Amino acid sequence: MNRPAIPVRADLELMEGYHSPQVDVSVRLNTNESPFPPPAAWLDALRSELAGVPFHRYPDRRATALRRAIAHDHGVRPEQVFCANGSNEALQCLLLAFGGTDRTVATFEPTYALHTHIARLTGTPTVAGERNHDFTLDLGEVERVVAETRPAITFLCSPNNPTGLCETPSTVRSVLDLAPGLVVVDEAYGQFAAWSAMDILDASDRLVVVRTFSKTWSMAAARLGYLVASEPVVTSLESVALPYHLDSVKQLAGRLALQFKPEMHARVSMLKEERSRLFAALGDLDVETWPSEANFILFRPLRREAGEVWQRLLEHSVLVRDCSRWPRLAGCLRVTVGTQEENSAFLVALRKCLS
Ligand SMILES: *Cc1c(COP(=O)(O)O)cnc(C)c1O
């Protein structure tokens, strides 16, 4: 491979980016996107409002209208909302503001790989705690890790990617009691779950809840995410975000999307029904599964090598996520819940691959 004229930062040298292969297949179930496009009426509204965008001017730096709309949706003040180019950028801003070489971040593995990845990009050391064998959080381990490392940020992910498990309100409260710094709950799949940490924002000014328009809102292409936190936390994030980082079209797209909340919930309900069907069907196959409150299911072929199953699914034009070489996930694959047709195609292909 070609090397740049100047070596990259020494602490990044061995890092690989976080990439899921974008292969041209007919059934794409590898990145937890929504299989449904956003409502046609949303696109119409966006088109007509685009005409009024003053493209020669910088966007509203404070994203006033978008933040007001999101705040209204969650029953919080606009000053508690920070918007970003995808929730990944919200996470990056958190790490820029509250991480750093002299701070530590705690994660409980396996969880969303980007938490550690973005921490490293910002030069923040991470400490990985372990989960129980069934992937549930072990509060004893949380206590041990936060007592030893006093992390500036403790990451939770609920529902957890890639396991699908949700944390309970009492678990999140316990982590808030134990951890000294910010407790960030990544709720990229929040609307698929039975409860949200948004419900307990009042519990602490150290609680941060991160959401995205990429999954439940069917807007992965728009790159819009946000977090809700106490006002001083949001003010700190504004000081590390690049000026005018949120373009006018994105602000408009997000604000208009919130006018189609019932449509979003309808899509989420359909996917939850399909998730149940998929989960039941997997129960009849030679795989181990974990209960999921998200739009994906983690499973482990019991008598076949996972990499081989992944490859054979691909030959049937079905793409799932190969997690089998990720730490603590040996032999595991993750399938996104798609449309009824896509899920059926996946099941047919999987049956063949396992036989
Ligand atoms: C998909 C995902 C995100 C979304 O990132 P965006 O930058 O908003 O697209 C964030 N967190 C988790 C756990 C995810 O799975």
CSV table of C-alpha atoms and ligand atoms in Angstrom, one decimal:
chain,number,residue,atom,x,y,z
A,1,MET,CA,0.0,0.0,0.0
A,2,ASN,CA,1.2,3.5,-0.7
A,3,ARG,CA,2.3,5.5,2.3
A,4,PRO,CA,1.7,9.3,2.8
A,5,ALA,CA,4.9,11.5,2.5
A,6,ILE,CA,4.7,12.2,6.2
A,7,PRO,CA,3.8,9.3,8.5
A,8,VAL,CA,0.4,9.6,10.2
A,9,ARG,CA,0.2,10.2,14.0
A,10,ALA,CA,2.0,7.4,15.7
A,11,ASP,CA,-1.1,6.6,17.8
A,12,LEU,CA,-3.2,6.1,14.7
A,13,GLU,CA,-0.8,4.0,12.7
A,14,LEU,CA,-2.2,0.6,13.5
A,15,MET,CA,-5.8,1.7,13.3
A,16,GLU,CA,-8.1,0.5,10.5
A,17,GLY,CA,-11.1,2.6,9.7
A,18,TYR,CA,-14.6,1.4,10.7
A,19,HIS,CA,-16.0,0.1,7.4
A,20,SER,CA,-18.8,-2.2,6.4
A,21,PRO,CA,-18.3,-3.5,2.9
A,22,GLN,CA,-20.7,-1.7,0.5
A,23,VAL,CA,-21.3,-4.6,-1.9
A,24,ASP,CA,-23.9,-4.5,-4.7
A,25,VAL,CA,-26.4,-7.2,-3.6
A,26,SER,CA,-30.2,-7.5,-3.9
A,27,VAL,CA,-30.7,-8.0,-0.1
A,28,ARG,CA,-28.7,-5.6,1.9
A,29,LEU,CA,-29.0,-6.4,5.7
A,30,ASN,CA,-25.6,-5.3,7.0
A,31,THR,CA,-25.7,-1.7,8.3
A,32,ASN,CA,-29.1,-1.5,10.2
A,33,GLU,CA,-30.5,1.1,7.8
A,34,SER,CA,-34.3,1.3,7.4
A,35,PRO,CA,-35.5,-0.7,4.4
A,36,PHE,CA,-38.2,1.9,3.9
A,37,PRO,CA,-37.6,5.3,2.3
A,38,PRO,CA,-39.0,8.3,4.3
A,39,PRO,CA,-42.6,9.4,3.5
A,40,ALA,CA,-43.1,10.8,0.0
A,41,ALA,CA,-44.9,13.8,1.6
A,42,TRP,CA,-41.7,14.6,3.5
A,43,LEU,CA,-39.7,14.7,0.3
A,44,ASP,CA,-42.4,17.0,-1.3
A,45,ALA,CA,-42.2,19.4,1.7
A,46,LEU,CA,-38.4,19.4,1.5
A,47,ARG,CA,-38.4,20.1,-2.2
A,48,SER,CA,-40.8,23.0,-1.8
A,49,GLU,CA,-38.9,24.6,1.2
A,50,LEU,CA,-35.6,24.2,-0.6
A,51,ALA,CA,-36.6,27.1,-2.9
A,52,GLY,CA,-36.5,29.4,0.1
A,53,VAL,CA,-33.0,28.5,1.3
A,54,PRO,CA,-30.6,31.4,0.9
A,55,PHE,CA,-27.7,29.3,-0.5
A,56,HIS,CA,-25.3,32.3,-0.7
A,57,ARG,CA,-25.5,32.7,3.1
A,58,TYR,CA,-23.9,30.5,5.9
A,59,PRO,CA,-26.5,28.3,7.6
A,60,ASP,CA,-28.1,29.2,11.0
A,61,ARG,CA,-25.1,28.4,13.2
A,62,ARG,CA,-27.3,27.6,16.2
A,63,ALA,CA,-29.7,25.5,14.2
A,64,THR,CA,-32.5,27.3,16.0
A,65,ALA,CA,-35.6,25.9,14.3
A,66,LEU,CA,-34.3,22.3,14.2
A,67,ARG,CA,-33.3,22.3,17.9
A,68,ARG,CA,-36.6,23.9,18.9
A,69,ALA,CA,-38.4,21.1,17.0
A,70,ILE,CA,-36.3,18.3,18.6
A,71,ALA,CA,-36.6,19.9,22.0
A,72,HIS,CA,-40.4,20.1,21.6
A,73,ASP,CA,-40.5,16.4,20.6
A,74,HIS,CA,-38.7,15.3,23.8
A,75,GLY,CA,-40.2,17.9,26.2
A,76,VAL,CA,-36.8,19.6,26.9
A,77,ARG,CA,-35.4,23.1,26.3
A,78,PRO,CA,-33.7,23.8,23.0
A,79,GLU,CA,-30.6,24.7,25.0
A,80,GLN,CA,-30.4,21.0,25.9
A,81,VAL,CA,-30.1,19.9,22.3
A,82,PHE,CA,-26.9,19.6,20.3
A,83,CYS,CA,-27.2,18.6,16.6
A,84,ALA,CA,-24.5,17.1,14.5
A,85,ASN,CA,-23.6,15.4,11.2
A,86,GLY,CA,-24.8,12.0,12.3
A,87,SER,CA,-24.7,10.9,15.9
A,88,ASN,CA,-21.1,9.9,15.3
A,89,GLU,CA,-20.2,13.6,15.1
A,90,ALA,CA,-22.1,14.2,18.3
A,91,LEU,CA,-20.0,11.5,19.9
A,92,GLN,CA,-16.8,13.0,18.4
A,93,CYS,CA,-17.7,16.4,19.8
A,94,LEU,CA,-18.3,14.8,23.2
A,95,LEU,CA,-14.8,13.3,23.1
A,96,LEU,CA,-13.2,16.5,21.8
A,97,ALA,CA,-14.8,18.5,24.7
A,98,PHE,CA,-14.5,16.0,27.5
A,99,GLY,CA,-11.9,13.5,26.4
A,100,GLY,CA,-8.2,14.1,25.7
A,101,THR,CA,-4.9,12.4,26.4
A,102,ASP,CA,-5.1,13.0,30.2
A,103,ARG,CA,-8.7,11.6,30.5
A,104,THR,CA,-10.2,8.1,30.2
A,105,VAL,CA,-13.3,6.7,28.6
A,106,ALA,CA,-14.9,3.4,29.7
A,107,THR,CA,-16.9,1.0,27.4
A,108,PHE,CA,-18.4,-2.4,28.2
A,109,GLU,CA,-17.7,-4.8,25.5
A,110,PRO,CA,-19.0,-6.0,23.1
A,111,THR,CA,-20.6,-2.7,22.1
A,112,TYR,CA,-20.6,-0.2,19.3
A,113,ALA,CA,-17.0,-0.1,18.0
A,114,LEU,CA,-17.2,3.6,17.1
A,115,HIS,CA,-17.2,4.6,20.8
A,116,THR,CA,-13.6,3.3,21.1
A,117,HIS,CA,-12.6,4.2,17.6
A,118,ILE,CA,-13.7,7.9,17.9
A,119,ALA,CA,-12.1,8.0,21.4
A,120,ARG,CA,-8.8,7.0,19.8
A,121,LEU,CA,-9.1,9.5,17.0
A,122,THR,CA,-9.3,12.2,19.6
A,123,GLY,CA,-6.3,10.7,21.5
A,124,THR,CA,-8.4,9.6,24.5
A,125,PRO,CA,-7.4,6.4,26.1
A,126,THR,CA,-10.2,3.8,26.6
A,127,VAL,CA,-10.7,1.1,29.1
A,128,ALA,CA,-12.8,-1.8,28.1
A,129,GLY,CA,-14.9,-3.5,30.8
A,130,GLU,CA,-16.4,-7.0,30.2
A,131,ARG,CA,-20.0,-7.9,30.0
A,132,ASN,CA,-21.6,-11.1,31.3
A,133,HIS,CA,-21.5,-14.1,29.0
A,134,ASP,CA,-25.1,-13.4,28.0
A,135,PHE,CA,-24.0,-9.8,27.0
A,136,THR,CA,-25.9,-8.2,29.9
A,137,LEU,CA,-24.2,-5.5,31.9
A,138,ASP,CA,-22.4,-6.6,35.0
A,139,LEU,CA,-22.8,-3.8,37.6
A,140,GLY,CA,-19.9,-5.3,39.7
A,141,GLU,CA,-17.7,-4.9,36.7
A,142,VAL,CA,-18.9,-1.3,36.1
A,143,GLU,CA,-18.1,-0.5,39.7
A,144,ARG,CA,-14.6,-2.0,39.4
A,145,VAL,CA,-13.8,-0.2,36.1
A,146,VAL,CA,-15.1,3.2,37.1
A,147,ALA,CA,-13.4,3.0,40.5
A,148,GLU,CA,-10.1,2.1,38.9
A,149,THR,CA,-10.1,4.5,36.0
A,150,ARG,CA,-12.4,7.4,37.0
A,151,PRO,CA,-13.6,7.8,33.4
A,152,ALA,CA,-14.5,11.2,32.1
A,153,ILE,CA,-17.1,9.4,29.9
A,154,THR,CA,-18.8,6.1,30.5
A,155,PHE,CA,-20.5,4.8,27.4
A,156,LEU,CA,-23.6,2.7,27.3
A,157,CYS,CA,-25.5,1.7,24.2
A,158,SER,CA,-29.2,0.8,24.6
A,159,PRO,CA,-30.3,-1.1,22.6
A,160,ASN,CA,-26.8,-2.3,22.3
A,161,ASN,CA,-25.2,-2.7,18.9
A,162,PRO,CA,-24.4,-5.4,18.0
A,163,THR,CA,-26.1,-7.6,20.7
A,164,GLY,CA,-29.6,-5.9,20.6
A,165,LEU,CA,-30.0,-5.9,24.4
A,166,CYS,CA,-31.5,-2.9,26.2
A,167,GLU,CA,-30.4,-1.6,29.6
A,168,THR,CA,-33.1,-1.1,32.2
A,169,PRO,CA,-33.9,2.2,33.9
A,170,SER,CA,-32.4,0.9,37.2
A,171,THR,CA,-29.2,-0.1,35.4
A,172,VAL,CA,-28.7,3.3,33.9
A,173,ARG,CA,-29.4,4.9,37.3
A,174,SER,CA,-26.9,2.6,39.0
A,175,VAL,CA,-24.3,3.5,36.4
A,176,LEU,CA,-25.0,7.2,37.0
A,177,ASP,CA,-24.5,6.6,40.7
A,178,LEU,CA,-21.2,4.7,40.2
A,179,ALA,CA,-19.6,6.7,37.4
A,180,PRO,CA,-18.0,10.0,38.2
A,181,GLY,CA,-18.2,11.7,34.8
A,182,LEU,CA,-20.6,11.8,31.9
A,183,VAL,CA,-22.8,8.8,31.3
A,184,VAL,CA,-23.5,8.7,27.6
A,185,VAL,CA,-26.4,6.4,26.5
A,186,ASP,CA,-26.3,5.8,22.7
A,187,GLU,CA,-29.9,5.3,21.6
A,188,ALA,CA,-29.4,5.0,17.9
A,189,TYR,CA,-32.2,2.4,18.0
A,190,GLY,CA,-34.2,4.0,20.8
A,191,GLN,CA,-37.6,4.0,19.2
A,192,PHE,CA,-37.4,0.2,18.8
A,193,ALA,CA,-37.1,-0.3,22.5
A,194,ALA,CA,-39.7,-0.3,25.3
A,195,TRP,CA,-38.2,2.7,27.2
A,196,SER,CA,-35.7,5.5,26.8
A,197,ALA,CA,-33.1,7.1,29.0
A,198,MET,CA,-34.8,10.4,27.9
A,199,ASP,CA,-37.4,9.5,30.5
A,200,ILE,CA,-34.8,9.9,33.3
A,201,LEU,CA,-32.9,13.0,32.1
A,202,ASP,CA,-33.8,14.7,35.3
A,203,ALA,CA,-31.9,12.1,37.3
A,204,SER,CA,-28.6,13.7,36.6
A,205,ASP,CA,-26.9,16.6,34.8
A,206,ARG,CA,-24.2,14.1,33.8
A,207,LEU,CA,-26.6,12.0,31.7
A,208,VAL,CA,-26.3,12.4,27.9
A,209,VAL,CA,-28.7,10.6,25.5
A,210,VAL,CA,-27.6,10.3,21.8
A,211,ARG,CA,-30.1,9.8,19.0
A,212,THR,CA,-29.8,9.6,15.2
A,213,PHE,CA,-32.1,10.2,12.2
A,214,SER,CA,-30.1,7.4,10.4
A,215,LYS,CA,-32.1,4.4,11.5
A,216,THR,CA,-35.7,4.9,12.8
A,217,TRP,CA,-36.2,8.0,10.7
A,218,SER,CA,-35.1,6.3,7.4
A,219,MET,CA,-32.6,9.2,6.8
A,220,ALA,CA,-29.1,7.6,6.8
A,221,ALA,CA,-28.2,9.6,3.7
A,222,ALA,CA,-28.9,12.9,5.5
A,223,ARG,CA,-26.2,12.4,8.1
A,224,LEU,CA,-28.1,14.0,11.0
A,225,GLY,CA,-27.9,13.1,14.7
A,226,TYR,CA,-28.3,14.8,18.0
A,227,LEU,CA,-27.9,14.5,21.7
A,228,VAL,CA,-29.9,15.8,24.7
A,229,ALA,CA,-28.0,16.8,27.8
A,230,SER,CA,-27.8,19.4,30.5
A,231,GLU,CA,-27.3,23.0,29.2
A,232,PRO,CA,-23.6,23.4,30.3
A,233,VAL,CA,-22.7,20.1,28.5
A,234,VAL,CA,-24.4,21.4,25.3
A,235,THR,CA,-22.6,24.8,25.6
A,236,SER,CA,-19.2,22.9,25.8
A,237,LEU,CA,-20.0,21.0,22.7
A,238,GLU,CA,-20.8,24.1,20.8
A,239,SER,CA,-17.3,25.3,21.5
A,240,VAL,CA,-15.6,22.3,19.8
A,241,ALA,CA,-17.9,21.9,16.8
A,242,LEU,CA,-16.6,23.5,13.6
A,243,PRO,CA,-18.4,26.8,12.7
A,244,TYR,CA,-21.5,26.3,10.6
A,245,HIS,CA,-21.0,22.5,10.7
A,246,LEU,CA,-24.7,21.8,10.1
A,247,ASP,CA,-25.8,22.8,6.6
A,248,SER,CA,-29.1,24.5,5.9
A,249,VAL,CA,-30.5,21.5,3.9
A,250,LYS,CA,-29.9,19.1,6.7
A,251,GLN,CA,-31.4,21.5,9.3
A,252,LEU,CA,-34.5,21.7,7.0
A,253,ALA,CA,-34.6,18.0,6.4
A,254,GLY,CA,-34.6,17.2,10.1
A,255,ARG,CA,-37.1,19.8,11.1
A,256,LEU,CA,-39.6,18.6,8.4
A,257,ALA,CA,-39.0,14.9,9.4
A,258,LEU,CA,-40.4,15.6,12.8
A,259,GLN,CA,-43.7,16.5,11.2
A,260,PHE,CA,-44.0,12.9,10.1
A,261,LYS,CA,-43.6,11.2,13.5
A,262,PRO,CA,-46.7,8.9,13.1
A,263,GLU,CA,-45.3,7.6,9.8
A,264,MET,CA,-42.0,7.0,11.5
A,265,HIS,CA,-43.7,5.0,14.3
A,266,ALA,CA,-45.6,3.0,11.7
A,267,ARG,CA,-42.4,2.0,10.0
A,268,VAL,CA,-40.9,1.1,13.4
A,269,SER,CA,-44.0,-1.1,14.2
A,270,MET,CA,-43.7,-2.9,10.9
A,271,LEU,CA,-40.0,-3.7,11.6
A,272,LYS,CA,-40.8,-4.8,15.1
A,273,GLU,CA,-43.3,-7.3,13.7
A,274,GLU,CA,-40.8,-8.5,11.2
A,275,ARG,CA,-38.2,-8.8,14.0
A,276,SER,CA,-40.5,-11.1,15.9
A,277,ARG,CA,-41.1,-13.2,12.8
A,278,LEU,CA,-37.4,-13.4,12.0
A,279,PHE,CA,-36.6,-14.2,15.6
A,280,ALA,CA,-39.1,-17.1,15.7
A,281,ALA,CA,-37.8,-18.4,12.3
A,282,LEU,CA,-34.2,-18.4,13.5
A,283,GLY,CA,-35.4,-20.4,16.6
A,284,ASP,CA,-36.1,-23.3,14.2
A,285,LEU,CA,-32.7,-23.2,12.7
A,286,ASP,CA,-29.3,-24.4,13.9
A,287,VAL,CA,-28.2,-21.0,15.3
A,288,GLU,CA,-27.9,-19.4,18.7
A,289,THR,CA,-29.8,-16.0,18.9
A,290,TRP,CA,-29.9,-13.2,21.4
A,291,PRO,CA,-33.2,-11.3,22.1
A,292,SER,CA,-33.2,-7.9,20.4
A,293,GLU,CA,-34.9,-4.6,21.1
A,294,ALA,CA,-33.4,-3.1,17.9
A,295,ASN,CA,-33.8,-3.5,14.2
A,296,PHE,CA,-31.2,-6.3,14.0
A,297,ILE,CA,-30.5,-9.7,15.4
A,298,LEU,CA,-27.2,-11.2,16.4
A,299,PHE,CA,-26.9,-14.9,15.7
A,300,ARG,CA,-24.3,-17.6,15.8
A,301,PRO,CA,-24.4,-20.7,13.4
A,302,LEU,CA,-23.9,-23.7,15.7
A,303,ARG,CA,-22.5,-26.2,13.2
A,304,ARG,CA,-21.1,-24.1,10.5
A,305,GLU,CA,-18.2,-21.6,10.4
A,306,ALA,CA,-19.6,-18.1,10.4
A,307,GLY,CA,-17.3,-16.7,7.8
A,308,GLU,CA,-18.4,-19.5,5.4
A,309,VAL,CA,-22.1,-18.8,6.1
A,310,TRP,CA,-21.5,-15.1,5.5
A,311,GLN,CA,-19.8,-15.9,2.1
A,312,ARG,CA,-22.5,-18.4,1.1
A,313,LEU,CA,-25.2,-15.8,1.9
A,314,LEU,CA,-23.4,-13.4,-0.3
A,315,GLU,CA,-23.5,-15.9,-3.1
A,316,HIS,CA,-27.3,-15.8,-2.6
A,317,SER,CA,-27.1,-12.0,-2.9
A,318,VAL,CA,-27.8,-11.5,0.8
A,319,LEU,CA,-25.4,-9.3,2.7
A,320,VAL,CA,-25.3,-9.5,6.5
A,321,ARG,CA,-22.6,-8.2,9.0
A,322,ASP,CA,-19.8,-10.5,9.7
A,323,CYS,CA,-18.9,-9.9,13.4
A,324,SER,CA,-17.2,-13.3,13.7
A,325,ARG,CA,-13.7,-11.8,14.0
A,326,TRP,CA,-14.6,-9.0,16.4
A,327,PRO,CA,-13.4,-9.6,19.9
A,328,ARG,CA,-15.9,-11.5,22.1
A,329,LEU,CA,-18.2,-12.2,19.2
A,330,ALA,CA,-16.5,-15.3,17.7
A,331,GLY,CA,-18.7,-17.0,15.3
A,332,CYS,CA,-21.4,-14.3,15.3
A,333,LEU,CA,-23.3,-12.7,12.4
A,334,ARG,CA,-25.7,-9.8,12.6
A,335,VAL,CA,-28.7,-9.4,10.3
A,336,THR,CA,-30.7,-6.2,9.9
A,337,VAL,CA,-34.4,-6.5,9.9
A,338,GLY,CA,-35.5,-5.6,6.3
A,339,THR,CA,-38.8,-5.7,4.5
A,340,GLN,CA,-40.9,-8.8,4.6
A,341,GLU,CA,-39.6,-9.9,1.2
A,342,GLU,CA,-36.0,-9.3,2.2
A,343,ASN,CA,-36.3,-11.2,5.5
A,344,SER,CA,-37.9,-14.1,3.7
A,345,ALA,CA,-35.1,-14.1,1.1
A,346,PHE,CA,-32.6,-14.1,3.9
A,347,LEU,CA,-34.3,-17.0,5.7
A,348,VAL,CA,-34.5,-19.1,2.5
A,349,ALA,CA,-30.8,-18.4,1.8
A,350,LEU,CA,-29.8,-19.1,5.4
A,351,ARG,CA,-31.6,-22.4,5.5
A,352,LYS,CA,-29.7,-23.5,2.4
A,353,CYS,CA,-26.4,-22.3,3.9
A,354,LEU,CA,-26.9,-24.2,7.1
A,355,SER,CA,-28.0,-27.5,5.5
B,1,LIG,C1,-25.8,3.3,13.4
B,1,LIG,C2,-25.4,3.8,14.8
B,1,LIG,C3,-25.2,5.1,15.0
B,1,LIG,C4,-25.5,6.1,13.9
B,1,LIG,O1,-24.5,6.9,13.5
B,1,LIG,P1,-24.9,8.1,12.6
B,1,LIG,O2,-23.6,8.8,12.5
B,1,LIG,O3,-26.0,8.9,13.3
B,1,LIG,O4,-25.3,7.5,11.3
B,1,LIG,C5,-24.8,5.5,16.3
B,1,LIG,N1,-24.7,4.6,17.3
B,1,LIG,C6,-24.9,3.3,17.1
B,1,LIG,C7,-24.9,2.4,18.3
B,1,LIG,C8,-25.3,2.9,15.8
B,1,LIG,O5,-25.5,1.6,15.7
